[in-house]
XYZ file of C-alpha atoms in Angstrom:
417
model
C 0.000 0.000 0.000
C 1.325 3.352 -0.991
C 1.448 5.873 1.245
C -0.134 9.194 -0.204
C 0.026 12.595 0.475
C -2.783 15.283 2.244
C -3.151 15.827 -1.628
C -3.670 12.246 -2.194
C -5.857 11.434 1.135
C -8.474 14.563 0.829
C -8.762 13.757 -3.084
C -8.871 9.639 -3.667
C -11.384 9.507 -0.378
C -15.369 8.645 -1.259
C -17.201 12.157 -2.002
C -20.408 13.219 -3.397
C -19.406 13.635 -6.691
C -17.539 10.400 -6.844
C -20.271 7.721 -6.035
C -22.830 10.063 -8.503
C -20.491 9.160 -10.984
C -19.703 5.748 -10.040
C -23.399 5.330 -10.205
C -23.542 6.723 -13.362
C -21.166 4.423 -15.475
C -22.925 1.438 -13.553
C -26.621 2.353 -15.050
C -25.730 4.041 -18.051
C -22.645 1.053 -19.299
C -23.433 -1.621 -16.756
C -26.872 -2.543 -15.658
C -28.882 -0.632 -18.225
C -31.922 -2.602 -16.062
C -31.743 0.024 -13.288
C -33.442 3.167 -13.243
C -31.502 6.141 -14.097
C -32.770 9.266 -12.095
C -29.521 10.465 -10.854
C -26.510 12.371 -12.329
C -26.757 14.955 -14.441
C -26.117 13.000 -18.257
C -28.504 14.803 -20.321
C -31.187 13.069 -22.497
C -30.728 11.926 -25.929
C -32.814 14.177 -28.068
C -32.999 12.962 -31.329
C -32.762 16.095 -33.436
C -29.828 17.377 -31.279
C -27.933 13.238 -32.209
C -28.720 14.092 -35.969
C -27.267 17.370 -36.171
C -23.941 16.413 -34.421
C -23.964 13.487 -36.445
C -24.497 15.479 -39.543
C -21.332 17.751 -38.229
C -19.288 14.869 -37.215
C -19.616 13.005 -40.804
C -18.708 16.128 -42.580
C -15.799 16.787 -40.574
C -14.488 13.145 -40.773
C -14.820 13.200 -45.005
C -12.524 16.229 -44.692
C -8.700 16.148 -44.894
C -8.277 19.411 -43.076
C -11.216 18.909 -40.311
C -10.238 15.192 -39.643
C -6.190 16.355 -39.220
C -7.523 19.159 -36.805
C -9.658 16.737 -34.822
C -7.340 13.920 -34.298
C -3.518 15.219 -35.268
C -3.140 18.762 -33.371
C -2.781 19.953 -30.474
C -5.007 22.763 -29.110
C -2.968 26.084 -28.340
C -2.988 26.812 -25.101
C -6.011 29.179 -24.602
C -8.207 27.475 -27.592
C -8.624 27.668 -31.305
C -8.052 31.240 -31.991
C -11.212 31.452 -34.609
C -13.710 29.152 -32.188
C -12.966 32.207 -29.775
C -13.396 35.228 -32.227
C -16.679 33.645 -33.580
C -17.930 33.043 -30.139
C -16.799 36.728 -29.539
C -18.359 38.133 -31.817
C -21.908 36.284 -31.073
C -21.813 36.931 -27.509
C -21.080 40.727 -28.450
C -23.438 40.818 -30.836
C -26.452 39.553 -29.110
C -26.348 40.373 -25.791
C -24.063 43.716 -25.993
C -21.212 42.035 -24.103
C -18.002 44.096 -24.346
C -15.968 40.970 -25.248
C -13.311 39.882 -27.822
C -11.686 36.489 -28.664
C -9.125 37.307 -25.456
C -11.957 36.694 -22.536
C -12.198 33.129 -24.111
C -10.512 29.875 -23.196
C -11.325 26.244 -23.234
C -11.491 23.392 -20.669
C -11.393 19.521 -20.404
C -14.856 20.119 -18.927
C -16.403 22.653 -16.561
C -15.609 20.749 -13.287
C -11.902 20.503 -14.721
C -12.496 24.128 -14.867
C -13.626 24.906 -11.664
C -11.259 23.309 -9.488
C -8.722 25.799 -11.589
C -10.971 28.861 -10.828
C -11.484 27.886 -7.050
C -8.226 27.389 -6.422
C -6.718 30.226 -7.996
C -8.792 32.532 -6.304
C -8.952 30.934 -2.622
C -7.451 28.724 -0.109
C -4.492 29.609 1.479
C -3.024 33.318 0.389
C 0.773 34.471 -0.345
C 0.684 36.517 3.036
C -0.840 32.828 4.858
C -4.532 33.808 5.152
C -7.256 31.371 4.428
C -10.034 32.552 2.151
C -12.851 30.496 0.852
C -15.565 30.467 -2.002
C -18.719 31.474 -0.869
C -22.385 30.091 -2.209
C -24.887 32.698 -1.410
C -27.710 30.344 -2.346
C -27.638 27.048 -0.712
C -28.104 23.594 -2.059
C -25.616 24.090 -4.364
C -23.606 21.285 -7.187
C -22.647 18.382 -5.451
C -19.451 18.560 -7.791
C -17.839 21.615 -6.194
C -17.550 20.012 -2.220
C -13.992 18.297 -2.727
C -12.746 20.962 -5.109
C -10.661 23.082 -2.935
C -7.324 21.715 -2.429
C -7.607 22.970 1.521
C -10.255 22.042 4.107
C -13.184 24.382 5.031
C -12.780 26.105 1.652
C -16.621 26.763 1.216
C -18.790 28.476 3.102
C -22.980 28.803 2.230
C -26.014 31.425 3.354
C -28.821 29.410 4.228
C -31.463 30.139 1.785
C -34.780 32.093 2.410
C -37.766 29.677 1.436
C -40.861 30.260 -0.551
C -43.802 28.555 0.219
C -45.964 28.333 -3.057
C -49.304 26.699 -2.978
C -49.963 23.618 -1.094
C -47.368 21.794 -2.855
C -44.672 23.958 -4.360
C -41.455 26.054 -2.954
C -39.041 28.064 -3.907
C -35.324 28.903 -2.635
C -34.414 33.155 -2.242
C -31.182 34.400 -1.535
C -31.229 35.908 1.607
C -29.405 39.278 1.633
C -30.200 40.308 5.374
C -28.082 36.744 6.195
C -25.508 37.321 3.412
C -22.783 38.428 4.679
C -19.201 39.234 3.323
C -15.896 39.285 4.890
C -12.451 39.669 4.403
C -12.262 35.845 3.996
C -14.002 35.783 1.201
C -12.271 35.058 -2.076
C -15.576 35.107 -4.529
C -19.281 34.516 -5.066
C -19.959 31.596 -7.013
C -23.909 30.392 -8.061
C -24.891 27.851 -10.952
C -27.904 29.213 -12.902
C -29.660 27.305 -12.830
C -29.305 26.211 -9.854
C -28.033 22.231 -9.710
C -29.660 20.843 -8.041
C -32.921 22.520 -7.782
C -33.556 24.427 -11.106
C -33.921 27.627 -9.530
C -33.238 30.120 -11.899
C -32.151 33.495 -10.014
C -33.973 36.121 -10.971
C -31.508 39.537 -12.925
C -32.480 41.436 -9.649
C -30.650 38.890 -7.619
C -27.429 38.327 -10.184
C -27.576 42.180 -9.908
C -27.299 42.706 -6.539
C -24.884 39.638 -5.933
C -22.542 41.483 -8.873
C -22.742 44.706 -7.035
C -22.144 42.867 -3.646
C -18.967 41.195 -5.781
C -17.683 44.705 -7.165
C -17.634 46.189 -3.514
C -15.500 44.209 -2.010
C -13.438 44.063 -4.831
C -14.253 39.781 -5.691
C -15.736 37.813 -8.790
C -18.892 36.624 -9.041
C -18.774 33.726 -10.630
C -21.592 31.992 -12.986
C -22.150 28.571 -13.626
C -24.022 28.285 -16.302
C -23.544 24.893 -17.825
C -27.631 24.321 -17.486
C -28.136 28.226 -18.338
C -27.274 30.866 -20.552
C -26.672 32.353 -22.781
C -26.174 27.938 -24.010
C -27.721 25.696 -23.781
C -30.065 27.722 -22.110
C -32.346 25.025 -20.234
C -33.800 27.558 -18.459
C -38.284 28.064 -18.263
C -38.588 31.270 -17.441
C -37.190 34.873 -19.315
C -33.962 36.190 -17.527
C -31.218 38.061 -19.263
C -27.470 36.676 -19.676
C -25.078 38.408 -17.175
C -21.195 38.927 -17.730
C -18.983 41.952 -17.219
C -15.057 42.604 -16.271
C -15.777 41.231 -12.836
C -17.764 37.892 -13.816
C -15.955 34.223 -14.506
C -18.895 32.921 -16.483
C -18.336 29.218 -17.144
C -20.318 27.439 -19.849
C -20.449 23.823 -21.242
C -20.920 21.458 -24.000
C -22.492 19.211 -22.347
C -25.961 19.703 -21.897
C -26.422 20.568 -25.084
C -25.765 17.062 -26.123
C -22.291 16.696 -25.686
C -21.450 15.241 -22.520
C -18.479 13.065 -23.660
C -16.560 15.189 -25.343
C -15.651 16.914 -22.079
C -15.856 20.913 -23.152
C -15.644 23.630 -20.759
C -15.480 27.602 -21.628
C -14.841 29.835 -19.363
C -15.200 33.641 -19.992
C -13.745 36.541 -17.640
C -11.669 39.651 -18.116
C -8.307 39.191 -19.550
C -5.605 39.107 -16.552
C -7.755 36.056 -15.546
C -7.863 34.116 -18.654
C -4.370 34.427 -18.804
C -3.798 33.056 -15.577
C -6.349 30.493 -16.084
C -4.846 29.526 -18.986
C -1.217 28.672 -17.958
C -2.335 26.668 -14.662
C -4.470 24.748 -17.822
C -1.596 24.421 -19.792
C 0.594 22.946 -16.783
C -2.777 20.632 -15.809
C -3.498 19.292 -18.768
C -0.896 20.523 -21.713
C -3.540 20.928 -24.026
C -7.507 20.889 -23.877
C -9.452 18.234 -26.532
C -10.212 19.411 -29.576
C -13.384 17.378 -30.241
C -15.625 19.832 -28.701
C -14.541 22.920 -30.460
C -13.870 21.095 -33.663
C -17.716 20.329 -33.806
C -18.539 23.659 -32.996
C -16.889 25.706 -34.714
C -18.757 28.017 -37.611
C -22.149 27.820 -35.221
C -21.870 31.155 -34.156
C -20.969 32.720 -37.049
C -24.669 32.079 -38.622
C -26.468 31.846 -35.507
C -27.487 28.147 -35.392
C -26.283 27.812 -32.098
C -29.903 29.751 -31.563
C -31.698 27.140 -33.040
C -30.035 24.103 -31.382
C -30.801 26.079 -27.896
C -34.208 26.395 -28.573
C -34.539 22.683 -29.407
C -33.292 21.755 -26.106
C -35.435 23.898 -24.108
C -38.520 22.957 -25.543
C -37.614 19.634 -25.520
C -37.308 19.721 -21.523
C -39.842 22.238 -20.738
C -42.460 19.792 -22.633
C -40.687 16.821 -20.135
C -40.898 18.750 -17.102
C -44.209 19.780 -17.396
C -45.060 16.004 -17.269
C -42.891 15.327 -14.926
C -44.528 17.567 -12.469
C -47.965 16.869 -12.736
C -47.059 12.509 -12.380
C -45.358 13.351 -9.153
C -47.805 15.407 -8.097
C -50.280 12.736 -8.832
C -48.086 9.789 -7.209
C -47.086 11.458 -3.754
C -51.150 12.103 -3.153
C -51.164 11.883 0.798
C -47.553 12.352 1.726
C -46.278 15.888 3.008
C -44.057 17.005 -0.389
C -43.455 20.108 -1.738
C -41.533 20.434 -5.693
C -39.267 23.431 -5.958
C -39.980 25.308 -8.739
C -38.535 23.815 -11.921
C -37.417 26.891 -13.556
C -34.785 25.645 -15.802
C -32.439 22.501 -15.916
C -32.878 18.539 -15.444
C -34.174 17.897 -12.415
C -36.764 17.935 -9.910
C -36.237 19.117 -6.454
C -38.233 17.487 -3.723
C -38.382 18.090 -0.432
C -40.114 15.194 1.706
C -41.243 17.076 4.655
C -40.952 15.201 7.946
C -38.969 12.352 6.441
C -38.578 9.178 8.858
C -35.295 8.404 7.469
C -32.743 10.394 6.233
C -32.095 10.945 2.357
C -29.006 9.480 2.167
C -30.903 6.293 3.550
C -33.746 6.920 1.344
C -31.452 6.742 -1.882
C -29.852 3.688 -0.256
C -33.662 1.690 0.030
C -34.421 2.800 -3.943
C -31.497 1.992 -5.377
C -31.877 -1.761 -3.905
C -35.194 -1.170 -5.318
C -33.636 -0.145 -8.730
C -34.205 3.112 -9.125
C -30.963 5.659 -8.384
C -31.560 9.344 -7.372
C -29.566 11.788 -5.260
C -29.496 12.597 -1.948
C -30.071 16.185 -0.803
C -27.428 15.952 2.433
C -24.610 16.522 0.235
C -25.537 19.418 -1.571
C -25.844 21.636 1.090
C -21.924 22.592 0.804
C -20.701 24.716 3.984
C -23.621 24.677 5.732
C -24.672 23.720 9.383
C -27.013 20.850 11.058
C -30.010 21.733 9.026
C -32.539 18.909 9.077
C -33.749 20.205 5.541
C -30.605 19.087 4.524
C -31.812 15.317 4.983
C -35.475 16.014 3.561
C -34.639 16.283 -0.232
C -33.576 14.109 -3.070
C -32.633 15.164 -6.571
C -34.163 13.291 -9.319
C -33.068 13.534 -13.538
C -35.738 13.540 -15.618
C -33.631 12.724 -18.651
C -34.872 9.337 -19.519
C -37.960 8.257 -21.384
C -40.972 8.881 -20.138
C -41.573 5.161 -19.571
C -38.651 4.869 -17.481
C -39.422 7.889 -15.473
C -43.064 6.733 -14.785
C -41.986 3.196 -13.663
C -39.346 5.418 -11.494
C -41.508 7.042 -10.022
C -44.010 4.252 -9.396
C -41.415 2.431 -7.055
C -40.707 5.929 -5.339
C -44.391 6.038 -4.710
C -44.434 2.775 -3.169
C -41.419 3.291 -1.109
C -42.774 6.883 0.208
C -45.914 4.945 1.223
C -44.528 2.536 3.065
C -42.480 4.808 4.837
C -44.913 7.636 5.680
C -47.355 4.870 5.937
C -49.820 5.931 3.339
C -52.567 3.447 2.299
């Protein structure tokens, strides 16, 4: 047995984000008999497959295209044109003041945020300890075992909404929010993994003016949100400026293997982004970009967008209304599902704890998330232990026999005839 390092012990222990994946490869390459309700894989929507297809085919019966895919390596910051293109879009639709140098590329937006984390907090040149905060708690799963140091993240516990008789919603609180010198950044996904919150351009606004300040980034996850793939249900308006590290991804709009990350934030920081990058990984892949590249230029990237959202706004509409019609007699509440994959539900009064609840349905077949470990930085909460995460990514008859055996175990449980 080797012996390993505080590196090596805090990163190859069992996480959150490990056993989501780890679950993952087993129903989606293993036991394609369980239920899939859990990570975040996106759904295979058919005109989204052709398309790529169609892009893939073209670039594989070209000489040039096929050598650029397979033969060359990626400069260091991303193929120069992929950036002005995207530049240009971005500048042209939504007024951003941005050129090709606010661009690079990652192996992936969780590749990229342990590289924006830990450039920006931990432990400091003069030894302080500074940490990212999450003004809106739950938060991804994937950021808890990011930063290289212990107690790197720290959460505000979320006002909640109580909407109808079976509906919520999560609100940053400001009165609660609170920023110190130990802060290195603001960082919020929008939407929101795991809850599809979508916070609202009054709330980005204040959190950016919060961010400006006290002189730290906000930073914007937007691999569910905008301004792509844009999975969002509800009209909000893109935000980036000098002080926001916007970070965007392939992968929900269909490309979840090819492991593309962009990250978008005033120059100095690209540039030091960039050369941890290079040192990480040498080069990033050039799969992603090769099959994006000329999408901006005539706006299709619009079209493929709007595709996607319709095609899970249609799903989560359904969604809804069969849980809603399955958890008849047991004390739920759905958060809103503003945008993203999932739904959000909090099991008020739960007997058991989440974590044991995902145990009993994955013996049962089905695989979801537990809420416990979402709630990054945060105290004893017994919300914490009330909520699950579930995908609705996979057909509609595997969601409905998903959530029949949810339905049955809830019963049981809460003793429901």
């Amino acid at each position: 047995m080797f012996k390993l390092s505080k590196f090596g012990e805090k990163f190859s222990q069992e996480s959150g984000i490990v056993s989501l994946m780890e679950d993952l490869g087993t129903a989606l390459n293993e036991n394609p008999d369980l239920i899939f309700m859990g990570g975040g894989n996106p759904a295979r929507i058919p005109e989204i497959e052709d398309y790529f297809h169609q892009r893939l085919k073209h670039i594989t019966e070209s000489n040039d295209d096929r050598f650029n895919l397979l033969s060359v390596y990626q400069s260091p910051q991303g193929e120069l044109q992929l950036r002005k293109e995207m530049a240009s879009y971005l500048s042209r639709r939504f007024q951003w003041e941005i050129t090709e140098k606010n661009i690079t590329f990652a192996n992936g937006s969780q590749s990229a945020f342990f590289t924006i984390y830990n450039l920006l907090a931990g432990e400091m040149p003069n030894g302080e300890k500074k940490k990212i905060h999450f003004p809106l708690a739950p938060e991804y799963v994937g950021y808890a075992n990011a930063g290289l140091s212990d107690l790197f993240f720290s959460s505000t516990k979320p006002d909640i909404e109580l909407i109808g008789d079976d509906m919520f919603k999560y609100h940053v609180n400001f009165e609660q929010l609170k920023v110190n010198d130990n802060i290195a950044a603001l960082s919020v996904s929008r939407p929101t993994n795991p809850t599809g919150n979508v916070l609202t351009d009054e709330e980005i606004n204040q959190l950016d003016a919060l961010a400006k300040q006290h002189n730290i980034p906000l930073i914007i996850d937007g691999a569910y949100g905008l301004p792509f793939p844009n999975i969002t249900f509800v009209e909000v308006k893109p935000h980036w400026n000098d002080n926001t590290i916007l970070v965007l991804s392939l992968s929900k709009l269909g490309l979840p293997a090819v492991r593309t990350g962009i990250v978008i934030a005033n120059e100095e920081f690209i540039e030091q982004f960039t050369r941890v990058n290079t040192i990480c990984n040498l080069a990033t892949s050039s799969t992603g970009p090769t099959l994006i590249s000329g999408i901006f230029n005539n706006d299709e990237i619009t079209t493929l967008t709007q595709t996607v959202r319709h095609y899970y706004q249609t799903k989560v509409e359904f969604v809804t209304q069969a849980f809603k019609k399955a958890l008849t007699g047991i004390p739920y509440r759905i958060h809103v599902p503003e945008g993203a994959i999932f739904i959000w539900l909090w099991l008020q009064d739960l007997p058991i704890t989440s974590n044991e609840l995902y145990q009993k349905l994955k013996s049962k077949g089905v695989l979801v998330i537990p809420g416990e470990e979402f709630f990054i930085g945060l105290d004893e909460w017994q919300h914490k232990k009330e909520c699950i995460r579930i995908s609705y990514a996979q057909s509609p008859e595997k969601i409905t026999a998903g959530i029949n055996i949810i339905q049955q175990e809830l019963k049981a449980l809460y003793q429901v005839e």
